mmCIF file of C-alpha atoms and ligand atoms in Angstrom:
data_model
loop_
_atom_site.group_PDB
_atom_site.id
_atom_site.type_symbol
_atom_site.label_atom_id
_atom_site.label_comp_id
_atom_site.label_asym_id
_atom_site.label_seq_id
_atom_site.Cartn_x
_atom_site.Cartn_y
_atom_site.Cartn_z
ATOM 1 C CA UNK A 1 29.710 -53.452 36.022
ATOM 2 C CA UNK A 2 30.454 -54.627 39.570
ATOM 3 C CA UNK A 3 30.763 -52.315 42.566
ATOM 4 C CA UNK A 4 34.508 -53.002 42.625
ATOM 5 C CA UNK A 5 34.973 -52.037 38.975
ATOM 6 C CA UNK A 6 33.108 -48.742 39.326
ATOM 7 C CA UNK A 7 35.184 -47.923 42.389
ATOM 8 C CA UNK A 8 38.386 -48.551 40.379
ATOM 9 C CA UNK A 9 37.271 -46.390 37.495
ATOM 10 C CA UNK A 10 36.421 -43.549 39.919
ATOM 11 C CA UNK A 11 39.995 -43.824 41.229
ATOM 12 C CA UNK A 12 41.388 -43.743 37.711
ATOM 13 C CA UNK A 13 39.276 -40.696 36.839
ATOM 14 C CA UNK A 14 40.412 -38.887 39.990
ATOM 15 C CA UNK A 15 44.068 -39.672 39.242
ATOM 16 C CA UNK A 16 43.809 -38.523 35.636
ATOM 17 C CA UNK A 17 42.043 -35.322 36.688
ATOM 18 C CA UNK A 18 44.701 -34.544 39.261
ATOM 19 C CA UNK A 19 47.440 -35.146 36.701
ATOM 20 C CA UNK A 20 45.876 -32.826 34.141
ATOM 21 C CA UNK A 21 45.148 -30.192 36.782
ATOM 22 C CA UNK A 22 48.816 -30.303 37.781
ATOM 23 C CA UNK A 23 49.944 -29.997 34.150
ATOM 24 C CA UNK A 24 47.669 -27.011 33.544
ATOM 25 C CA UNK A 25 48.925 -25.277 36.701
ATOM 26 C CA UNK A 26 52.512 -25.838 35.522
ATOM 27 C CA UNK A 27 51.641 -24.372 32.092
ATOM 28 C CA UNK A 28 50.076 -21.295 33.719
ATOM 29 C CA UNK A 29 53.105 -20.796 35.991
ATOM 30 C CA UNK A 30 55.523 -21.124 33.045
ATOM 31 C CA UNK A 31 53.478 -18.621 31.008
ATOM 32 C CA UNK A 32 53.429 -16.162 33.914
ATOM 33 C CA UNK A 33 57.222 -16.432 34.246
ATOM 34 C CA UNK A 34 57.684 -15.903 30.495
ATOM 35 C CA UNK A 35 55.331 -12.883 30.527
ATOM 36 C CA UNK A 36 57.089 -11.370 33.556
ATOM 37 C CA UNK A 37 60.517 -11.894 32.018
ATOM 38 C CA UNK A 38 59.486 -10.423 28.650
ATOM 39 C CA UNK A 39 57.788 -7.450 30.322
ATOM 40 C CA UNK A 40 60.733 -6.608 32.542
ATOM 41 C CA UNK A 41 63.243 -7.202 29.766
ATOM 42 C CA UNK A 42 61.395 -5.113 27.180
ATOM 43 C CA UNK A 43 60.628 -2.098 29.362
ATOM 44 C CA UNK A 44 64.305 -1.759 30.074
ATOM 45 C CA UNK A 45 65.142 -1.907 26.383
ATOM 46 C CA UNK A 46 63.694 -0.140 23.342
ATOM 47 C CA UNK A 47 62.403 -2.781 20.986
ATOM 48 C CA UNK A 48 63.572 -1.483 17.624
ATOM 49 C CA UNK A 49 67.133 -1.328 16.356
ATOM 50 C CA UNK A 50 69.194 -0.321 19.345
ATOM 51 C CA UNK A 51 72.046 2.156 19.342
ATOM 52 C CA UNK A 52 73.528 2.859 22.691
ATOM 53 C CA UNK A 53 75.429 5.859 23.991
ATOM 54 C CA UNK A 54 76.831 6.705 27.422
ATOM 55 C CA UNK A 55 74.656 9.552 28.784
ATOM 56 C CA UNK A 56 77.263 10.591 31.341
ATOM 57 C CA UNK A 57 79.853 11.327 28.632
ATOM 58 C CA UNK A 58 77.686 12.930 25.927
ATOM 59 C CA UNK A 59 79.244 16.372 26.228
ATOM 60 C CA UNK A 60 82.808 15.159 26.299
ATOM 61 C CA UNK A 61 83.334 13.306 23.061
ATOM 62 C CA UNK A 62 81.686 11.434 20.244
ATOM 63 C CA UNK A 63 78.634 12.135 18.179
ATOM 64 C CA UNK A 64 76.768 14.209 20.780
ATOM 65 C CA UNK A 65 79.645 16.424 21.898
ATOM 66 C CA UNK A 66 78.445 20.032 21.950
ATOM 67 C CA UNK A 67 80.405 21.095 18.848
ATOM 68 C CA UNK A 68 78.710 18.369 16.817
ATOM 69 C CA UNK A 69 75.122 19.283 17.721
ATOM 70 C CA UNK A 70 72.917 20.987 15.155
ATOM 71 C CA UNK A 71 72.185 20.430 11.486
ATOM 72 C CA UNK A 72 74.654 19.269 8.895
ATOM 73 C CA UNK A 73 74.229 18.791 5.151
ATOM 74 C CA UNK A 74 75.175 15.307 3.982
ATOM 75 C CA UNK A 75 76.788 14.371 0.655
ATOM 76 C CA UNK A 76 73.585 12.712 -0.574
ATOM 77 C CA UNK A 77 71.561 15.922 -0.194
ATOM 78 C CA UNK A 78 69.870 14.920 3.039
ATOM 79 C CA UNK A 79 70.355 16.686 6.347
ATOM 80 C CA UNK A 80 71.234 15.164 9.705
ATOM 81 C CA UNK A 81 70.225 16.940 12.899
ATOM 82 C CA UNK A 82 71.857 15.964 16.160
ATOM 83 C CA UNK A 83 70.270 17.120 19.388
ATOM 84 C CA UNK A 84 70.096 16.294 23.053
ATOM 85 C CA UNK A 85 67.430 16.860 25.656
ATOM 86 C CA UNK A 86 68.230 17.581 29.269
ATOM 87 C CA UNK A 87 66.311 18.975 32.221
ATOM 88 C CA UNK A 88 64.916 21.435 31.000
ATOM 89 C CA UNK A 89 65.963 22.325 27.498
ATOM 90 C CA UNK A 90 66.937 21.000 24.123
ATOM 91 C CA UNK A 91 70.343 21.615 22.572
ATOM 92 C CA UNK A 92 70.091 23.231 20.126
ATOM 93 C CA UNK A 93 66.959 24.979 21.355
ATOM 94 C CA UNK A 94 66.208 26.096 17.811
ATOM 95 C CA UNK A 95 66.714 23.468 15.114
ATOM 96 C CA UNK A 96 67.353 24.860 11.641
ATOM 97 C CA UNK A 97 66.404 22.702 8.652
ATOM 98 C CA UNK A 98 65.645 23.165 4.961
ATOM 99 C CA UNK A 99 62.223 22.627 3.418
ATOM 100 C CA UNK A 100 61.525 19.751 1.017
ATOM 101 C CA UNK A 101 64.529 17.744 2.160
ATOM 102 C CA UNK A 102 64.799 14.365 3.848
ATOM 103 C CA UNK A 103 66.056 14.949 7.374
ATOM 104 C CA UNK A 104 67.235 12.482 9.968
ATOM 105 C CA UNK A 105 66.980 13.581 13.558
ATOM 106 C CA UNK A 106 69.378 11.766 15.860
ATOM 107 C CA UNK A 107 68.788 12.614 19.468
ATOM 108 C CA UNK A 108 69.291 11.353 22.965
ATOM 109 C CA UNK A 109 68.949 12.459 26.559
ATOM 110 C CA UNK A 110 71.631 13.490 29.014
ATOM 111 C CA UNK A 111 69.557 12.667 32.084
ATOM 112 C CA UNK A 112 65.964 11.397 32.241
ATOM 113 C CA UNK A 113 63.421 10.456 29.581
ATOM 114 C CA UNK A 114 62.289 13.392 27.453
ATOM 115 C CA UNK A 115 60.296 13.510 24.257
ATOM 116 C CA UNK A 116 60.225 15.511 21.081
ATOM 117 C CA UNK A 117 56.996 16.354 19.327
ATOM 118 C CA UNK A 118 56.761 18.863 16.507
ATOM 119 C CA UNK A 119 53.554 20.858 16.306
ATOM 120 C CA UNK A 120 51.278 20.016 13.403
ATOM 121 C CA UNK A 121 53.317 17.019 12.248
ATOM 122 C CA UNK A 122 53.557 13.345 13.116
ATOM 123 C CA UNK A 123 57.133 13.814 14.334
ATOM 124 C CA UNK A 124 57.155 12.340 17.792
ATOM 125 C CA UNK A 125 59.923 10.424 19.500
ATOM 126 C CA UNK A 126 61.161 9.706 22.968
ATOM 127 C CA UNK A 127 64.662 10.586 24.107
ATOM 128 C CA UNK A 128 65.829 7.824 26.383
ATOM 129 C CA UNK A 129 69.121 8.169 28.256
ATOM 130 C CA UNK A 130 71.567 5.583 26.983
ATOM 131 C CA UNK A 131 69.899 5.178 23.591
ATOM 132 C CA UNK A 132 69.914 7.096 20.315
ATOM 133 C CA UNK A 133 66.525 7.914 18.790
ATOM 134 C CA UNK A 134 66.374 8.110 15.013
ATOM 135 C CA UNK A 135 63.478 10.046 13.547
ATOM 136 C CA UNK A 136 62.880 10.740 9.864
ATOM 137 C CA UNK A 137 61.467 14.202 9.183
ATOM 138 C CA UNK A 138 60.451 16.221 6.177
ATOM 139 C CA UNK A 139 58.887 19.667 6.020
ATOM 140 C CA UNK A 140 57.214 20.939 2.892
ATOM 141 C CA UNK A 141 56.474 24.453 4.162
ATOM 142 C CA UNK A 142 58.890 26.957 5.633
ATOM 143 C CA UNK A 143 58.115 28.489 8.997
ATOM 144 C CA UNK A 144 58.535 27.997 12.730
ATOM 145 C CA UNK A 145 57.156 24.966 14.513
ATOM 146 C CA UNK A 146 57.080 24.658 18.279
ATOM 147 C CA UNK A 147 58.673 21.566 19.755
ATOM 148 C CA UNK A 148 57.686 20.973 23.374
ATOM 149 C CA UNK A 149 58.997 18.160 25.504
ATOM 150 C CA UNK A 150 56.187 15.584 25.393
ATOM 151 C CA UNK A 151 57.330 13.383 28.255
ATOM 152 C CA UNK A 152 56.926 14.560 31.837
ATOM 153 C CA UNK A 153 60.512 14.942 33.006
ATOM 154 C CA UNK A 154 60.075 16.532 36.465
ATOM 155 C CA UNK A 155 59.205 19.967 37.837
ATOM 156 C CA UNK A 156 60.554 22.088 34.985
ATOM 157 C CA UNK A 157 58.881 20.003 32.290
ATOM 158 C CA UNK A 158 56.274 22.595 31.317
ATOM 159 C CA UNK A 159 59.057 25.070 30.531
ATOM 160 C CA UNK A 160 60.920 22.707 28.236
ATOM 161 C CA UNK A 161 60.277 23.979 24.728
ATOM 162 C CA UNK A 162 62.296 23.949 21.570
ATOM 163 C CA UNK A 163 61.617 25.174 18.091
ATOM 164 C CA UNK A 164 62.142 23.933 14.553
ATOM 165 C CA UNK A 165 62.747 26.616 11.944
ATOM 166 C CA UNK A 166 62.257 25.477 8.365
ATOM 167 C CA UNK A 167 63.932 27.729 5.816
ATOM 168 C CA UNK A 168 64.167 27.729 2.064
ATOM 169 C CA UNK A 169 66.333 24.955 0.673
ATOM 170 C CA UNK A 170 68.683 27.363 -1.168
ATOM 171 C CA UNK A 171 69.127 29.541 1.948
ATOM 172 C CA UNK A 172 70.033 26.488 3.948
ATOM 173 C CA UNK A 173 72.491 25.287 1.302
ATOM 174 C CA UNK A 174 74.203 28.699 1.331
ATOM 175 C CA UNK A 175 74.554 28.602 5.102
ATOM 176 C CA UNK A 176 75.715 24.989 5.089
ATOM 177 C CA UNK A 177 78.422 25.615 2.475
ATOM 178 C CA UNK A 178 81.345 25.710 4.860
ATOM 179 C CA UNK A 179 80.330 22.463 6.520
ATOM 180 C CA UNK A 180 79.603 23.719 10.028
ATOM 181 C CA UNK A 181 76.823 22.669 12.374
ATOM 182 C CA UNK A 182 73.842 24.931 11.919
ATOM 183 C CA UNK A 183 71.133 26.024 14.327
ATOM 184 C CA UNK A 184 68.921 29.075 14.743
ATOM 185 C CA UNK A 185 69.770 29.678 18.394
ATOM 186 C CA UNK A 186 69.946 33.401 19.074
ATOM 187 C CA UNK A 187 68.461 34.451 15.728
HETATM 188 CU CU1 CU B 1 61.760 17.050 29.163
#
């Protein structure tokens, strides 16, 4: 190999290295943009099935109007509970449900992010303003379960407690007979 040839191949190597370095920098930049976009997009949006609701109009009409909150017996034998969280309480503050029954909790927030956790169970969901949380529940034993807010929601957070009261299935059916919305507030 002559001196000239080795000089040329050093040039070629340098050019190829620069090209691949540029390509790898472009790949890294593209990946960073994709990661940033996905991160920002996903934190502003729950990732499961999304149901939206206008938090500023909850009380006025629709599913979460005050008269529609509480527990209702469905035709198929299940129970639906509708509730909202707001600084610093849950409505209803005492949720009444039957034992040994599939229950769907549908809940949302009227202001900031709150959370529902039911003592001694794996029931745990966030209440995000603008979105409806769906949580399947089932209680085999009757009794009272405390339900604190599990998401720091400002200065009154530690006072934000609700309760779930599980009653006998037949008692619940008797109370649900006339189709109203049930709760145990004030009992
Ligand atoms: Cu809260």
